[in-house]
C-alpha cells in the first residue's frame, strides 16, 4: 500500500510514515506559481523553494546573493499553486548564521508571509542552537549536510564531500545532532553513496539525497536541471527527463520565423 497515494495533503508526519513503510520520497524544487502547480498536480511529495533560485532564476554564480525578501516572494508564489505537496522554503545565506534569535526571526517571517509548511537550512553542529529554537517555536526544520552551496567560499569547489574519514565522521555526528534537535528530515548533497545509506539507516527521520546514492529515503533534484532547462550543468547524479532548452529554442525560433514571414497571425488568429 502506498502511504502518499492515500493522503490529501503531505505533512511531516506523512513523510515519517513513508520512511517507516520503506516508501521513497520524491522532492523537486520550484520557484514560481505555474511550475509549482504542475509539479504538485503530477504527484510530487515535497516542493523545495530552494535558494538555487539565486542561480537558475536570477543568474547568480552562487546561492549567496539571494535575499530573505526574494525567497519570500518565490515561496509565496509557489504556495499559491500547491494544494497537496509539503512546501519547504530555504533560509538564505546570512539570515540564520549570525545567532539563533536572528534565525528564529527569519524563519518566522518566512512562515508568516509565505504560508509554507517548513524551512530548510544548511549546517550541522554550528547551527544546532538555531534549529532547536526554530523547532521550539513550532516551525518544522529540514537540515542540509554534505555539499552546502552557501559555504562555497570556505571549500572553493563543488566536488563530492565527506570522502575522507574525518569529514564523513563529522557528517554522521551532525546528522544525529540535527535529528536530536528536532529536524523532521535532512538533505544530503553530493556524498559517497555508502555514506548516504549509512546515515539513512542510522536516522529515524527521512534522509533525502541529491547525489547521495540510492540507499537514502528519497531523492531531490533542481527542476531546471531535470527538465533540461539548464545546459551547462551536468553532474553525474543528474538524470534529465526532458530537453526543454532545445524545445524552447525551437519554439521561439519558429515564432520569430512566422512573424518575419507574416505567417502569424493568420485570419483565424485575429478579430473581425
Ligand atoms: O537550493 C536547492 O535547490 C537545494 C537542493 C539542491 C537540495 O538546496
GROMACS .gro file of C-alpha atoms and ligand atoms in nm:
model
  280
    1UNK     CA    1   0.000   0.000   0.000
    2UNK     CA    2   0.131   0.346  -0.086
    3UNK     CA    3   0.122   0.595   0.202
    4UNK     CA    4   0.146   0.901  -0.022
    5UNK     CA    5  -0.140   0.796  -0.256
    6UNK     CA    6  -0.377   0.783   0.041
    7UNK     CA    7  -0.318   1.139   0.160
    8UNK     CA    8  -0.483   1.464   0.052
    9UNK     CA    9  -0.204   1.674   0.197
   10UNK     CA   10   0.157   1.572   0.260
   11UNK     CA   11   0.271   1.662   0.611
   12UNK     CA   12   0.594   1.596   0.800
   13UNK     CA   13   0.410   1.305   0.966
   14UNK     CA   14   0.327   1.157   0.626
   15UNK     CA   15   0.698   1.169   0.536
   16UNK     CA   16   0.783   0.990   0.861
   17UNK     CA   17   0.523   0.722   0.775
   18UNK     CA   18   0.673   0.686   0.429
   19UNK     CA   19   1.016   0.617   0.576
   20UNK     CA   20   0.861   0.368   0.818
   21UNK     CA   21   0.694   0.183   0.529
   22UNK     CA   22   1.004   0.197   0.308
   23UNK     CA   23   0.829   0.421   0.054
   24UNK     CA   24   1.069   0.657  -0.124
   25UNK     CA   25   1.007   1.032  -0.103
   26UNK     CA   26   1.012   1.248  -0.418
   27UNK     CA   27   1.115   1.613  -0.395
   28UNK     CA   28   1.175   1.879  -0.662
   29UNK     CA   29   1.243   2.249  -0.647
   30UNK     CA   30   1.003   2.513  -0.779
   31UNK     CA   31   1.023   2.889  -0.763
   32UNK     CA   32   0.701   3.016  -0.922
   33UNK     CA   33   0.324   2.959  -0.924
   34UNK     CA   34   0.282   2.797  -1.269
   35UNK     CA   35   0.563   2.542  -1.230
   36UNK     CA   36   0.468   2.458  -0.871
   37UNK     CA   37   0.108   2.394  -0.979
   38UNK     CA   38   0.221   2.143  -1.244
   39UNK     CA   39   0.472   1.975  -1.015
   40UNK     CA   40   0.208   1.942  -0.743
   41UNK     CA   41  -0.055   1.807  -0.984
   42UNK     CA   42   0.197   1.548  -1.108
   43UNK     CA   43   0.210   1.399  -0.757
   44UNK     CA   44   0.536   1.518  -0.602
   45UNK     CA   45   0.566   1.469  -0.225
   46UNK     CA   46   0.776   1.774  -0.135
   47UNK     CA   47   0.839   2.102  -0.318
   48UNK     CA   48   1.154   2.286  -0.217
   49UNK     CA   49   1.169   2.657  -0.280
   50UNK     CA   50   1.545   2.628  -0.299
   51UNK     CA   51   1.793   2.911  -0.274
   52UNK     CA   52   1.911   2.763  -0.606
   53UNK     CA   53   1.663   3.029  -0.726
   54UNK     CA   54   1.968   3.253  -0.697
   55UNK     CA   55   2.133   3.050  -0.978
   56UNK     CA   56   1.851   2.937  -1.203
   57UNK     CA   57   1.608   3.229  -1.164
   58UNK     CA   58   1.843   3.523  -1.107
   59UNK     CA   59   2.156   3.405  -1.293
   60UNK     CA   60   2.396   3.445  -0.999
   61UNK     CA   61   2.704   3.221  -0.984
   62UNK     CA   62   2.632   3.118  -0.624
   63UNK     CA   63   2.336   3.096  -0.386
   64UNK     CA   64   2.481   3.366  -0.162
   65UNK     CA   65   2.327   3.684  -0.309
   66UNK     CA   66   1.958   3.588  -0.279
   67UNK     CA   67   1.780   3.781  -0.003
   68UNK     CA   68   1.515   3.685   0.251
   69UNK     CA   69   1.256   3.903   0.075
   70UNK     CA   70   1.336   3.742  -0.260
   71UNK     CA   71   1.299   3.391  -0.110
   72UNK     CA   72   0.970   3.501   0.045
   73UNK     CA   73   0.848   3.625  -0.295
   74UNK     CA   74   0.929   3.284  -0.450
   75UNK     CA   75   0.781   3.099  -0.152
   76UNK     CA   76   0.452   3.292  -0.170
   77UNK     CA   77   0.424   3.229  -0.544
   78UNK     CA   78   0.483   2.855  -0.501
   79UNK     CA   79   0.241   2.813  -0.211
   80UNK     CA   80  -0.040   2.969  -0.420
   81UNK     CA   81  -0.001   2.690  -0.677
   82UNK     CA   82   0.012   2.394  -0.436
   83UNK     CA   83  -0.274   2.200  -0.279
   84UNK     CA   84  -0.109   1.871  -0.185
   85UNK     CA   85   0.272   1.870  -0.156
   86UNK     CA   86   0.466   1.979   0.151
   87UNK     CA   87   0.631   2.314   0.073
   88UNK     CA   88   0.974   2.386   0.224
   89UNK     CA   89   1.144   2.726   0.186
   90UNK     CA   90   1.523   2.759   0.204
   91UNK     CA   91   1.659   3.010   0.455
   92UNK     CA   92   1.904   3.218   0.251
   93UNK     CA   93   2.268   3.286   0.337
   94UNK     CA   94   2.314   3.545   0.611
   95UNK     CA   95   1.968   3.514   0.762
   96UNK     CA   96   2.041   3.249   1.027
   97UNK     CA   97   2.416   3.205   1.075
   98UNK     CA   98   2.454   3.514   1.298
   99UNK     CA   99   2.269   3.394   1.606
  100UNK     CA  100   1.969   3.182   1.697
  101UNK     CA  101   1.736   3.480   1.755
  102UNK     CA  102   1.811   3.611   1.407
  103UNK     CA  103   1.748   3.259   1.273
  104UNK     CA  104   1.417   3.237   1.456
  105UNK     CA  105   1.304   3.578   1.329
  106UNK     CA  106   1.394   3.486   0.970
  107UNK     CA  107   1.207   3.155   0.995
  108UNK     CA  108   0.901   3.326   1.146
  109UNK     CA  109   0.900   3.587   0.867
  110UNK     CA  110   0.915   3.312   0.603
  111UNK     CA  111   0.630   3.114   0.762
  112UNK     CA  112   0.407   3.420   0.832
  113UNK     CA  113   0.429   3.566   0.482
  114UNK     CA  114   0.462   3.260   0.257
  115UNK     CA  115   0.231   3.017   0.443
  116UNK     CA  116   0.482   2.742   0.360
  117UNK     CA  117   0.499   2.426   0.572
  118UNK     CA  118   0.866   2.426   0.675
  119UNK     CA  119   1.208   2.586   0.636
  120UNK     CA  120   1.545   2.437   0.540
  121UNK     CA  121   1.889   2.549   0.650
  122UNK     CA  122   2.246   2.431   0.587
  123UNK     CA  123   2.486   2.311   0.856
  124UNK     CA  124   2.528   2.074   1.150
  125UNK     CA  125   2.671   2.137   1.498
  126UNK     CA  126   2.725   2.509   1.427
  127UNK     CA  127   2.352   2.562   1.364
  128UNK     CA  128   2.204   2.334   1.633
  129UNK     CA  129   2.101   2.617   1.868
  130UNK     CA  130   1.913   2.784   1.581
  131UNK     CA  131   1.744   2.460   1.476
  132UNK     CA  132   1.630   2.395   1.835
  133UNK     CA  133   1.496   2.748   1.872
  134UNK     CA  134   1.303   2.739   1.543
  135UNK     CA  135   1.160   2.393   1.618
  136UNK     CA  136   1.059   2.512   1.967
  137UNK     CA  137   0.857   2.788   1.801
  138UNK     CA  138   0.659   2.520   1.616
  139UNK     CA  139   0.829   2.554   1.279
  140UNK     CA  140   0.937   2.228   1.110
  141UNK     CA  141   1.303   2.236   1.003
  142UNK     CA  142   1.475   2.035   0.729
  143UNK     CA  143   1.855   2.007   0.768
  144UNK     CA  144   2.112   2.006   0.485
  145UNK     CA  145   2.457   1.843   0.506
  146UNK     CA  146   2.731   1.732   0.268
  147UNK     CA  147   2.785   1.982  -0.011
  148UNK     CA  148   2.645   2.304   0.131
  149UNK     CA  149   2.643   2.562  -0.150
  150UNK     CA  150   2.618   2.854   0.095
  151UNK     CA  151   2.970   2.760   0.217
  152UNK     CA  152   3.125   2.751  -0.130
  153UNK     CA  153   3.384   3.016  -0.041
  154UNK     CA  154   3.504   2.802   0.252
  155UNK     CA  155   3.560   2.494   0.033
  156UNK     CA  156   3.633   2.654  -0.304
  157UNK     CA  157   3.481   2.374  -0.516
  158UNK     CA  158   3.153   2.187  -0.570
  159UNK     CA  159   3.323   1.843  -0.560
  160UNK     CA  160   3.199   1.536  -0.370
  161UNK     CA  161   3.209   1.591   0.008
  162UNK     CA  162   3.294   1.362   0.301
  163UNK     CA  163   3.513   1.120   0.106
  164UNK     CA  164   3.773   1.133   0.382
  165UNK     CA  165   3.708   0.961   0.714
  166UNK     CA  166   3.728   1.275   0.930
  167UNK     CA  167   3.469   1.461   0.723
  168UNK     CA  168   3.246   1.153   0.699
  169UNK     CA  169   3.259   1.110   1.078
  170UNK     CA  170   3.162   1.476   1.129
  171UNK     CA  171   2.875   1.441   0.880
  172UNK     CA  172   2.737   1.138   1.068
  173UNK     CA  173   2.764   1.321   1.401
  174UNK     CA  174   2.598   1.631   1.253
  175UNK     CA  175   2.312   1.422   1.112
  176UNK     CA  176   2.245   1.274   1.458
  177UNK     CA  177   2.262   1.620   1.617
  178UNK     CA  178   2.010   1.756   1.366
  179UNK     CA  179   1.775   1.466   1.439
  180UNK     CA  180   1.810   1.522   1.815
  181UNK     CA  181   1.750   1.896   1.768
  182UNK     CA  182   1.412   1.815   1.611
  183UNK     CA  183   1.464   1.827   1.232
  184UNK     CA  184   1.188   1.634   1.053
  185UNK     CA  185   1.419   1.539   0.763
  186UNK     CA  186   1.761   1.615   0.621
  187UNK     CA  187   1.902   1.662   0.273
  188UNK     CA  188   2.240   1.505   0.195
  189UNK     CA  189   2.410   1.659  -0.107
  190UNK     CA  190   2.690   1.508  -0.316
  191UNK     CA  191   2.846   1.250  -0.083
  192UNK     CA  192   2.952   0.885  -0.137
  193UNK     CA  193   2.652   0.651  -0.176
  194UNK     CA  194   2.770   0.422   0.107
  195UNK     CA  195   2.779   0.713   0.350
  196UNK     CA  196   2.431   0.824   0.241
  197UNK     CA  197   2.297   0.474   0.303
  198UNK     CA  198   2.462   0.455   0.645
  199UNK     CA  199   2.313   0.787   0.757
  200UNK     CA  200   1.965   0.688   0.631
  201UNK     CA  201   1.991   0.359   0.823
  202UNK     CA  202   2.107   0.525   1.144
  203UNK     CA  203   1.847   0.804   1.149
  204UNK     CA  204   1.476   0.766   1.218
  205UNK     CA  205   1.390   1.082   1.021
  206UNK     CA  206   1.381   1.074   0.637
  207UNK     CA  207   1.708   1.139   0.456
  208UNK     CA  208   1.664   1.288   0.110
  209UNK     CA  209   1.960   1.276  -0.125
  210UNK     CA  210   2.091   1.472  -0.420
  211UNK     CA  211   2.394   1.286  -0.542
  212UNK     CA  212   2.389   1.069  -0.228
  213UNK     CA  213   2.306   0.737  -0.394
  214UNK     CA  214   2.001   0.511  -0.390
  215UNK     CA  215   2.026   0.395  -0.029
  216UNK     CA  216   1.864   0.708   0.116
  217UNK     CA  217   1.491   0.760   0.178
  218UNK     CA  218   1.417   0.994  -0.112
  219UNK     CA  219   1.560   1.197  -0.397
  220UNK     CA  220   1.560   1.567  -0.481
  221UNK     CA  221   1.662   1.746  -0.800
  222UNK     CA  222   1.654   2.106  -0.916
  223UNK     CA  223   1.361   2.127  -1.159
  224UNK     CA  224   1.552   2.334  -1.417
  225UNK     CA  225   1.818   2.060  -1.431
  226UNK     CA  226   1.586   1.759  -1.459
  227UNK     CA  227   1.373   1.930  -1.727
  228UNK     CA  228   1.685   2.018  -1.927
  229UNK     CA  229   1.636   2.394  -1.899
  230UNK     CA  230   1.992   2.432  -1.773
  231UNK     CA  231   2.250   2.312  -2.025
  232UNK     CA  232   2.591   2.387  -1.880
  233UNK     CA  233   2.537   2.184  -1.559
  234UNK     CA  234   2.589   1.806  -1.597
  235UNK     CA  235   2.690   1.638  -1.272
  236UNK     CA  236   2.692   1.256  -1.263
  237UNK     CA  237   2.388   1.244  -1.030
  238UNK     CA  238   2.161   1.436  -1.266
  239UNK     CA  239   1.903   1.249  -1.474
  240UNK     CA  240   1.746   1.468  -1.744
  241UNK     CA  241   1.383   1.380  -1.822
  242UNK     CA  242   1.333   1.641  -2.095
  243UNK     CA  243   1.542   1.865  -2.315
  244UNK     CA  244   1.333   2.178  -2.268
  245UNK     CA  245   1.617   2.411  -2.365
  246UNK     CA  246   1.612   2.271  -2.719
  247UNK     CA  247   1.229   2.265  -2.729
  248UNK     CA  248   1.202   2.627  -2.614
  249UNK     CA  249   1.468   2.750  -2.856
  250UNK     CA  250   1.291   2.561  -3.136
  251UNK     CA  251   0.951   2.711  -3.047
  252UNK     CA  252   1.090   3.065  -3.017
  253UNK     CA  253   1.277   3.022  -3.346
  254UNK     CA  254   0.951   2.915  -3.515
  255UNK     CA  255   0.767   3.218  -3.371
  256UNK     CA  256   1.037   3.454  -3.495
  257UNK     CA  257   1.022   3.297  -3.842
  258UNK     CA  258   0.639   3.312  -3.850
  259UNK     CA  259   0.635   3.681  -3.754
  260UNK     CA  260   0.904   3.772  -4.006
  261UNK     CA  261   0.733   3.581  -4.287
  262UNK     CA  262   0.392   3.734  -4.194
  263UNK     CA  263   0.253   3.382  -4.143
  264UNK     CA  264   0.150   3.482  -3.788
  265UNK     CA  265  -0.118   3.591  -3.720
  266UNK     CA  266  -0.337   3.430  -3.986
  267UNK     CA  267  -0.705   3.518  -4.047
  268UNK     CA  268  -0.831   3.289  -3.771
  269UNK     CA  269  -0.592   3.441  -3.522
  270UNK     CA  270  -0.731   3.795  -3.546
  271UNK     CA  271  -1.062   3.975  -3.475
  272UNK     CA  272  -1.320   4.093  -3.730
  273LIG     O1  273   1.858   2.511  -0.318
  273LIG     C1  274   1.837   2.397  -0.359
  273LIG     O2  275   1.787   2.375  -0.471
  273LIG     C2  276   1.874   2.285  -0.274
  273LIG     C3  277   1.870   2.149  -0.333
  273LIG     C4  278   1.988   2.129  -0.419
  273LIG     C5  279   1.858   2.043  -0.231
  273LIG     O3  280   1.910   2.304  -0.163
   0.00000   0.00000   0.00000
